[in-house]
Coordinates of N, CA and C in Angstrom, one line a residue:
M85 N -6.9 126.9 27.2 CA -7.1 125.7 28.0 C -7.2 126.0 29.4
S86 N -8.2 125.5 30.1 CA -8.3 125.7 31.6 C -8.5 124.3 32.2
I87 N -8.0 124.2 33.4 CA -8.1 122.9 34.2 C -8.6 123.3 35.6
T88 N -9.7 122.7 35.9 CA -10.3 123.0 37.3 C -10.0 121.7 38.1
I89 N -9.5 122.0 39.3 CA -9.2 121.0 40.3 C -10.1 121.2 41.5
V90 N -10.8 120.2 41.9 CA -11.7 120.4 43.1 C -11.3 119.3 44.1
S91 N -11.5 119.6 45.4 CA -11.4 118.7 46.5 C -12.5 118.9 47.4
K92 N -12.4 118.2 48.6 CA -13.5 118.3 49.6 C -13.7 119.8 50.0
N93 N -12.7 120.6 50.2 CA -12.8 121.9 50.7 C -12.2 123.0 49.8
N94 N -11.9 122.7 48.6 CA -11.2 123.7 47.8 C -11.5 123.5 46.3
E95 N -11.4 124.6 45.5 CA -11.5 124.5 44.1 C -10.6 125.6 43.5
K96 N -9.9 125.2 42.4 CA -9.0 126.2 41.8 C -8.9 125.9 40.3
T97 N -8.9 127.0 39.5 CA -8.8 126.8 38.0 C -7.4 127.3 37.6
F98 N -6.7 126.5 36.7 CA -5.4 126.9 36.2 C -5.6 127.1 34.7
N99 N -4.8 128.0 34.1 CA -4.9 128.3 32.7 C -3.5 128.0 32.1
N100 N -3.6 127.3 30.9 CA -2.4 127.1 30.1 C -1.2 126.5 30.8
L101 N -1.4 125.5 31.6 CA -0.3 124.8 32.2 C -0.3 123.3 31.7
N102 N 0.8 122.8 31.5 CA 1.0 121.4 31.0 C 1.3 120.5 32.1
V103 N 1.6 121.0 33.3 CA 1.9 120.2 34.5 C 1.3 120.9 35.7
I104 N 0.5 120.1 36.5 CA 0.0 120.7 37.7 C 0.2 119.6 38.8
N105 N 0.9 120.1 39.9 CA 1.1 119.2 41.0 C 0.0 119.3 42.1
I106 N -0.5 118.2 42.5 CA -1.6 118.2 43.5 C -1.1 117.3 44.6
G107 N -1.2 117.8 45.9 CA -0.9 116.9 47.0 C -0.5 117.7 48.2
T108 N 0.3 117.1 49.1 CA 0.6 117.6 50.4 C 2.0 118.2 50.5
T109 N 2.8 118.1 49.4 CA 4.2 118.6 49.5 C 4.3 120.1 49.2
Q110 N 5.4 120.7 49.5 CA 5.5 122.2 49.3 C 5.4 122.7 47.9
N111 N 5.8 121.9 46.9 CA 5.9 122.3 45.5 C 4.5 122.1 44.8
C112 N 3.4 121.9 45.5 CA 2.1 121.7 44.9 C 1.4 122.9 44.5
H113 N 0.8 122.9 43.3 CA 0.0 124.0 42.9 C -1.4 124.0 43.6
F114 N -1.8 122.8 43.9 CA -3.1 122.5 44.6 C -2.8 121.7 45.8
K115 N -3.0 122.3 47.0 CA -2.7 121.6 48.3 C -3.9 120.8 48.9
L116 N -3.5 119.7 49.4 CA -4.5 118.8 50.1 C -4.1 118.7 51.6
S117 N -5.1 118.6 52.5 CA -4.8 118.5 53.9 C -5.0 117.1 54.3
L118 N -3.8 116.3 54.4 CA -3.9 114.9 54.8 C -2.7 114.7 55.8
D119 N -2.8 113.6 56.6 CA -1.8 113.3 57.6 C -0.6 112.6 57.0
Y120 N -0.6 112.3 55.7 CA 0.5 111.6 55.1 C 0.7 112.3 53.7
Q121 N 1.9 112.0 53.2 CA 2.3 112.7 51.9 C 1.8 112.0 50.7
I122 N 1.2 112.7 49.8 CA 1.0 112.2 48.4 C 1.3 113.3 47.4
L123 N 1.6 112.9 46.2 CA 1.9 113.9 45.2 C 1.3 113.3 43.9
I124 N 0.3 114.0 43.3 CA -0.3 113.6 42.1 C 0.1 114.7 41.1
S125 N 0.7 114.2 40.0 CA 1.1 115.2 38.9 C 0.2 115.0 37.7
L126 N -0.5 116.0 37.3 CA -1.3 116.0 36.1 C -0.5 116.5 35.0
Q127 N -0.2 115.7 34.0 CA 0.7 116.1 32.9 C 0.1 115.9 31.6
K128 N 0.4 116.8 30.7 CA 0.0 116.7 29.3 C 1.2 116.2 28.5
N129 N 1.1 115.0 27.9 CA 2.1 114.4 27.2 C 2.3 115.1 25.8
E130 N 3.4 114.8 25.1 CA 3.7 115.4 23.8 C 2.6 114.9 22.8
N131 N 2.0 113.8 23.0 CA 0.9 113.3 22.1 C -0.4 114.0 22.3
G132 N -0.5 114.9 23.3 CA -1.7 115.7 23.6 C -2.6 115.0 24.6
K133 N -2.3 113.8 25.1 CA -3.1 113.1 26.1 C -2.7 113.5 27.5
W134 N -3.7 113.5 28.4 CA -3.4 113.9 29.8 C -3.2 112.6 30.6
Y135 N -2.3 112.7 31.6 CA -2.0 111.6 32.5 C -2.0 112.1 33.9
V136 N -2.5 111.2 34.8 CA -2.4 111.4 36.3 C -1.2 110.5 36.7
V137 N -0.2 111.1 37.3 CA 1.0 110.3 37.7 C 1.1 110.3 39.2
N138 N 1.2 109.1 39.7 CA 1.4 108.9 41.2 C 2.9 109.0 41.5
S139 N 3.3 110.3 41.7 CA 4.7 110.5 41.8 C 5.4 109.9 43.0
L140 N 4.8 109.8 44.1 CA 5.4 109.2 45.3 C 5.0 107.7 45.4
K141 N 4.3 107.1 44.4 CA 3.9 105.7 44.4 C 3.1 105.3 45.6
S142 N 2.2 106.2 46.1 CA 1.4 105.9 47.2 C 0.2 105.0 46.8
N143 N -0.1 104.1 47.7 CA -1.2 103.2 47.4 C -2.5 103.8 47.9
K144 N -2.5 105.0 48.3 CA -3.7 105.7 48.8 C -4.5 106.5 47.7
I145 N -4.0 106.6 46.5 CA -4.6 107.3 45.4 C -5.4 106.2 44.6
L146 N -6.8 106.4 44.6 CA -7.6 105.4 44.0 C -8.4 105.9 42.9
F147 N -8.6 105.1 41.8 CA -9.4 105.4 40.7 C -10.3 104.2 40.5
K148 N -11.7 104.5 40.6 CA -12.7 103.4 40.6 C -12.4 102.3 41.6
G149 N -11.9 102.7 42.8 CA -11.7 101.8 43.9 C -10.3 101.1 43.8
Q150 N -9.6 101.3 42.8 CA -8.3 100.6 42.6 C -7.1 101.6 42.7
P151 N -6.0 101.2 43.4 CA -4.9 102.1 43.5 C -4.3 102.4 42.1
V152 N -3.9 103.7 42.0 CA -3.2 104.1 40.8 C -1.7 103.9 41.1
T153 N -1.2 102.8 40.4 CA 0.2 102.4 40.8 C 1.3 103.3 40.2
N154 N 1.2 103.6 38.9 CA 2.2 104.5 38.3 C 1.5 105.7 37.7
Y155 N 0.8 105.5 36.7 CA 0.1 106.6 36.0 C -1.2 106.1 35.4
L156 N -2.1 107.1 35.0 CA -3.4 106.8 34.5 C -3.7 107.8 33.4
E157 N -4.0 107.3 32.2 CA -4.4 108.2 31.1 C -5.9 108.6 31.4
I158 N -6.2 109.9 31.3 CA -7.5 110.3 31.5 C -8.1 111.1 30.3
G159 N -9.4 111.2 30.3 CA -10.1 112.1 29.3 C -10.2 113.5 29.8
N160 N -11.4 114.1 29.6 CA -11.5 115.5 30.1 C -12.0 115.6 31.5
M161 N -12.4 114.5 32.1 CA -12.8 114.5 33.5 C -12.3 113.2 34.2
C162 N -12.1 113.4 35.5 CA -11.6 112.3 36.3 C -11.8 112.6 37.8
K163 N -12.1 111.6 38.6 CA -12.3 111.7 40.0 C -11.5 110.7 40.7
L164 N -10.5 111.1 41.5 CA -9.7 110.3 42.3 C -10.1 110.3 43.8
M165 N -10.2 109.2 44.4 CA -10.5 109.1 45.8 C -9.2 108.9 46.6
I166 N -9.1 109.4 47.8 CA -7.9 109.2 48.7 C -8.3 108.2 49.7
A167 N -7.6 107.1 49.8 CA -8.0 106.0 50.7 C -7.9 106.5 52.2
D168 N -8.7 105.9 53.0 CA -8.7 106.2 54.5 C -9.0 107.6 54.8
S169 N -9.7 108.3 53.9 CA -10.1 109.7 54.2 C -11.4 110.0 53.4
D170 N -12.0 111.1 53.7 CA -13.1 111.5 52.8 C -12.7 112.5 51.8
E171 N -11.4 112.7 51.6 CA -10.9 113.6 50.6 C -11.0 113.0 49.2
Y172 N -11.1 113.8 48.2 CA -11.1 113.4 46.8 C -10.4 114.5 46.0
V173 N -10.1 114.1 44.7 CA -9.6 115.1 43.8 C -10.4 114.9 42.5
G174 N -11.1 116.0 42.1 CA -11.8 116.0 40.8 C -11.0 116.9 39.8
I175 N -10.9 116.4 38.6 CA -10.1 117.1 37.6 C -11.1 117.3 36.4
K176 N -11.2 118.5 35.9 CA -11.9 118.8 34.7 C -11.0 119.6 33.8
I177 N -10.8 119.1 32.6 CA -10.0 119.7 31.6 C -10.9 120.3 30.5
N178 N -10.7 121.6 30.2 CA -11.5 122.3 29.2 C -10.6 122.8 28.2
E179 N -10.4 122.0 27.1 CA -9.5 122.5 26.0 C -10.3 123.3 25.0
T180 N -10.0 124.5 24.9 CA -10.6 125.4 24.0 C -9.8 125.6 22.7
V181 N -10.4 125.7 21.6 CA -9.7 126.0 20.3 C -9.7 127.4 20.1
S182 N -8.6 128.0 19.8 CA -8.6 129.5 19.5 C -9.3 129.8 18.3
S183 N -9.8 131.0 18.2 CA -10.6 131.4 17.0 C -9.8 131.3 15.7
S184 N -8.5 131.6 15.8 CA -7.7 131.6 14.6 C -7.6 130.1 14.1
N185 N -7.3 129.2 15.0 CA -7.3 127.8 14.6 C -8.6 127.3 14.1
L186 N -9.7 127.7 14.6 CA -11.0 127.3 14.2 C -11.3 127.8 12.8
K187 N -10.9 129.1 12.5 CA -11.0 129.7 11.2 C -10.2 128.9 10.1
E188 N -8.9 128.6 10.5 CA -8.1 127.8 9.6 C -8.7 126.5 9.3
N189 N -9.2 125.8 10.3 CA -9.8 124.4 10.1 C -11.0 124.5 9.2
T190 N -11.8 125.6 9.3 CA -13.0 125.8 8.5 C -12.6 126.0 7.0
I191 N -11.6 126.8 6.8 CA -11.1 127.1 5.5 C -10.6 125.8 4.8
E192 N -9.8 125.1 5.6 CA -9.2 123.8 5.1 C -10.3 122.9 4.7
K193 N -11.4 122.7 5.5 CA -12.5 121.8 5.2 C -13.2 122.2 3.9
K194 N -13.4 123.6 3.7 CA -14.1 124.0 2.5 C -13.3 123.8 1.3
Q195 N -12.0 124.0 1.4 CA -11.1 123.7 0.3 C -11.1 122.2 -0.1
T196 N -11.1 121.4 0.9 CA -11.1 119.9 0.6 C -12.5 119.6 -0.1
A197 N -13.5 120.2 0.4 CA -14.8 119.9 -0.2 C -14.9 120.3 -1.7
Q198 N -14.3 121.4 -2.0 CA -14.2 121.9 -3.4 C -13.4 121.0 -4.3
I199 N -12.3 120.4 -3.8 CA -11.5 119.5 -4.5 C -12.3 118.2 -4.8
V200 N -13.0 117.7 -3.9 CA -13.9 116.5 -4.1 C -14.9 116.8 -5.1
R201 N -15.5 118.0 -5.1 CA -16.6 118.3 -6.1 C -16.0 118.3 -7.5
R202 N -14.8 118.8 -7.7 CA -14.2 118.9 -9.0 C -13.9 117.5 -9.6
I203 N -13.5 116.6 -8.7 CA -13.1 115.3 -9.3 C -14.3 114.5 -9.8
D204 N -15.4 114.3 -9.0 CA -16.5 113.5 -9.4 C -17.8 114.3 -9.7
N205 N -17.8 115.6 -9.5 CA -18.9 116.5 -9.8 C -20.1 116.1 -9.0
K206 N -20.0 115.5 -7.8 CA -21.1 115.2 -7.0 C -20.9 115.8 -5.6
K207 N -22.0 116.1 -4.9 CA -22.0 116.6 -3.6 C -22.1 115.5 -2.6
T208 N -21.2 115.5 -1.6 CA -21.3 114.5 -0.6 C -22.0 115.1 0.6
I209 N -22.4 114.2 1.6 CA -23.1 114.7 2.7 C -22.3 115.7 3.5
K210 N -21.0 115.5 3.6 CA -20.1 116.4 4.3 C -20.1 117.8 3.6
M211 N -20.1 117.8 2.3 CA -20.1 119.0 1.6 C -21.4 119.8 1.7
I212 N -22.5 119.0 1.7 CA -23.8 119.7 1.8 C -24.0 120.3 3.2
Q213 N -23.4 119.7 4.1 CA -23.4 120.2 5.5 C -22.8 121.6 5.6
E214 N -21.9 121.9 4.8 CA -21.2 123.2 4.9 C -21.8 124.3 4.0
E215 N -22.8 124.0 3.3 CA -23.4 125.0 2.4 C -24.9 124.9 2.4
D216 N -25.6 126.0 1.8 CA -27.0 126.0 1.7 C -27.5 125.0 0.6
L217 N -28.6 124.4 0.8 CA -29.2 123.5 -0.2 C -30.1 124.3 -1.1
T218 N -30.1 123.9 -2.4 CA -31.1 124.5 -3.3 C -32.1 123.4 -3.7
E219 N -33.2 123.8 -4.3 CA -34.2 122.8 -4.7 C -33.5 121.7 -5.6
Q220 N -32.6 122.1 -6.5 CA -32.0 121.2 -7.4 C -31.1 120.2 -6.6
D221 N -30.5 120.6 -5.5 CA -29.7 119.7 -4.7 C -30.6 118.6 -4.0
I222 N -31.8 119.0 -3.6 CA -32.7 118.1 -2.9 C -33.2 117.0 -3.9
Q223 N -33.5 117.4 -5.1 CA -34.1 116.5 -6.1 C -33.0 115.5 -6.4

Protein backbone atom coordinates (compact mmCIF):
# COMPACT_ATOMS: atom_id res chain seq x y z
CA MET A 1 0.00 0.00 0.00
CA SER A 2 1.30 3.44 -0.88
CA ILE A 3 -0.13 6.86 -0.08
CA THR A 4 0.88 9.93 -2.02
CA ILE A 5 0.36 13.33 -0.41
CA VAL A 6 0.69 16.46 -2.57
CA SER A 7 0.50 20.15 -1.74
CA LYS A 8 1.19 23.38 -3.58
CA ASN A 9 4.98 22.97 -3.30
CA ASN A 10 5.60 19.39 -2.22
CA GLU A 11 4.87 15.73 -2.96
CA LYS A 12 5.75 12.69 -0.89
CA THR A 13 4.87 8.98 -1.02
CA PHE A 14 4.53 6.85 2.12
CA ASN A 15 4.52 3.05 2.17
CA ASN A 16 2.69 0.76 4.59
CA LEU A 17 1.62 3.37 7.16
CA ASN A 18 -1.79 3.37 8.84
CA VAL A 19 -1.46 6.93 10.22
CA ILE A 20 0.08 9.95 8.48
CA ASN A 21 0.15 13.40 10.10
CA ILE A 22 -0.08 16.36 7.73
CA GLY A 23 0.26 19.95 8.90
CA THR A 24 2.40 22.60 10.53
CA THR A 25 3.29 20.93 13.83
CA GLN A 26 6.64 19.26 14.59
CA ASN A 27 5.32 15.68 14.62
CA CYS A 28 4.06 15.85 11.01
CA HIS A 29 5.18 13.37 8.37
CA PHE A 30 4.19 15.91 5.69
CA LYS A 31 4.84 19.58 6.51
CA LEU A 32 2.81 22.55 5.29
CA SER A 33 4.00 26.17 5.31
CA LEU A 34 1.20 28.25 6.84
CA ASP A 35 1.01 31.16 9.28
CA TYR A 36 -1.29 29.22 11.62
CA GLN A 37 -1.30 25.68 13.01
CA ILE A 38 -3.28 22.83 11.51
CA LEU A 39 -2.97 19.09 11.95
CA ILE A 40 -4.66 16.65 9.61
CA SER A 41 -4.34 12.97 10.50
CA LEU A 42 -4.93 10.44 7.76
CA GLN A 43 -5.92 7.21 9.53
CA LYS A 44 -6.89 3.73 8.46
CA ASN A 45 -9.57 2.37 10.77
CA GLU A 46 -9.81 -1.28 11.85
CA ASN A 47 -12.69 -1.69 9.35
CA GLY A 48 -10.24 -0.86 6.53
CA LYS A 49 -11.72 2.56 5.73
CA TRP A 50 -9.62 5.70 5.55
CA TYR A 51 -10.46 8.85 7.50
CA VAL A 52 -9.18 12.43 7.47
CA VAL A 53 -9.24 13.69 11.06
CA ASN A 54 -9.12 17.41 11.86
CA SER A 55 -7.02 16.92 15.00
CA LEU A 56 -6.83 20.58 16.07
CA LYS A 57 -10.49 21.26 15.13
CA SER A 58 -9.44 24.06 12.77
CA ASN A 59 -12.18 25.63 10.65
CA LYS A 60 -9.61 26.25 7.89
CA ILE A 61 -9.58 22.69 6.51
CA LEU A 62 -12.17 22.53 3.73
CA PHE A 63 -13.66 19.68 1.72
CA LYS A 64 -15.90 20.76 -1.18
CA GLY A 65 -15.95 24.27 0.30
CA GLN A 66 -17.21 23.14 3.72
CA PRO A 67 -15.13 22.91 6.92
CA VAL A 68 -14.13 19.43 8.07
CA THR A 69 -15.33 19.68 11.66
CA ASN A 70 -14.17 16.36 13.15
CA TYR A 71 -13.44 13.70 10.57
CA LEU A 72 -14.24 12.71 7.00
CA GLU A 73 -14.38 9.21 5.50
CA ILE A 74 -12.60 9.16 2.15
CA GLY A 75 -12.18 6.77 -0.76
CA ASN A 76 -8.91 6.38 -2.63
CA MET A 77 -8.61 10.08 -3.55
CA CYS A 78 -9.35 13.32 -1.74
CA LYS A 79 -8.48 17.00 -2.10
CA LEU A 80 -8.64 19.35 0.86
CA MET A 81 -8.37 23.11 0.52
CA ILE A 82 -6.90 25.33 3.21
CA ALA A 83 -9.01 28.46 3.81
CA ASP A 84 -7.46 31.91 3.38
CA SER A 85 -4.53 30.49 1.41
CA ASP A 86 -3.71 28.94 -1.95
CA GLU A 87 -2.47 25.78 -0.18
CA TYR A 88 -4.17 22.42 -0.65
CA VAL A 89 -3.64 18.81 0.35
CA GLY A 90 -4.20 16.04 -2.18
CA ILE A 91 -4.35 12.45 -0.97
CA LYS A 92 -4.12 9.40 -3.20
CA ILE A 93 -4.30 5.92 -1.65
CA ASN A 94 -3.09 2.99 -3.73
CA GLU A 95 -3.91 -0.25 -1.96
CA THR A 96 -2.21 -3.12 -3.72
CA VAL A 97 -3.03 -6.77 -3.16
CA SER A 98 -0.01 -8.98 -2.60
CA SER A 99 0.51 -11.77 -5.13
CA SER A 100 0.05 -14.47 -2.45
CA ASN A 101 -3.37 -13.01 -1.45
CA LEU A 102 -4.37 -12.75 -5.11
CA LYS A 103 -3.41 -16.40 -5.70
CA GLU A 104 -5.40 -17.54 -2.63
CA ASN A 105 -8.46 -15.56 -3.79
CA THR A 106 -8.25 -17.11 -7.28
CA ILE A 107 -8.00 -20.65 -5.86
CA GLU A 108 -10.92 -19.94 -3.51
CA LYS A 109 -13.10 -18.71 -6.43
CA LYS A 110 -12.30 -21.78 -8.55
CA GLN A 111 -13.17 -24.12 -5.67
CA THR A 112 -16.48 -22.31 -5.14
CA ALA A 113 -17.25 -22.61 -8.84
CA GLN A 114 -16.59 -26.34 -8.79
CA ILE A 115 -18.97 -26.84 -5.85
CA VAL A 116 -21.75 -24.97 -7.65
CA ARG A 117 -21.22 -27.12 -10.74
CA ARG A 118 -21.55 -30.36 -8.77
CA ILE A 119 -24.84 -29.34 -7.14
CA ASP A 120 -26.88 -28.37 -10.21
CA ASN A 121 -24.55 -29.55 -13.02
CA LYS A 122 -24.89 -26.20 -14.85
CA LYS A 123 -22.34 -23.56 -15.63
CA THR A 124 -23.02 -20.04 -14.41
CA ILE A 125 -21.69 -16.88 -16.02
CA LYS A 126 -19.21 -16.48 -13.18
CA MET A 127 -17.90 -19.99 -13.75
CA ILE A 128 -17.63 -19.55 -17.50
CA GLN A 129 -15.64 -16.39 -16.92
CA GLU A 130 -12.89 -18.41 -15.21
CA GLU A 131 -12.43 -21.10 -17.87
CA ASP A 132 -12.27 -21.62 -21.63
CA LEU A 133 -15.53 -22.13 -23.51
CA THR A 134 -16.05 -25.12 -25.77
CA GLU A 135 -18.51 -25.39 -28.67
CA GLN A 136 -20.78 -27.46 -26.46
CA ASP A 137 -20.81 -24.72 -23.80
CA ILE A 138 -21.87 -22.11 -26.36
CA GLN A 139 -24.73 -24.23 -27.71
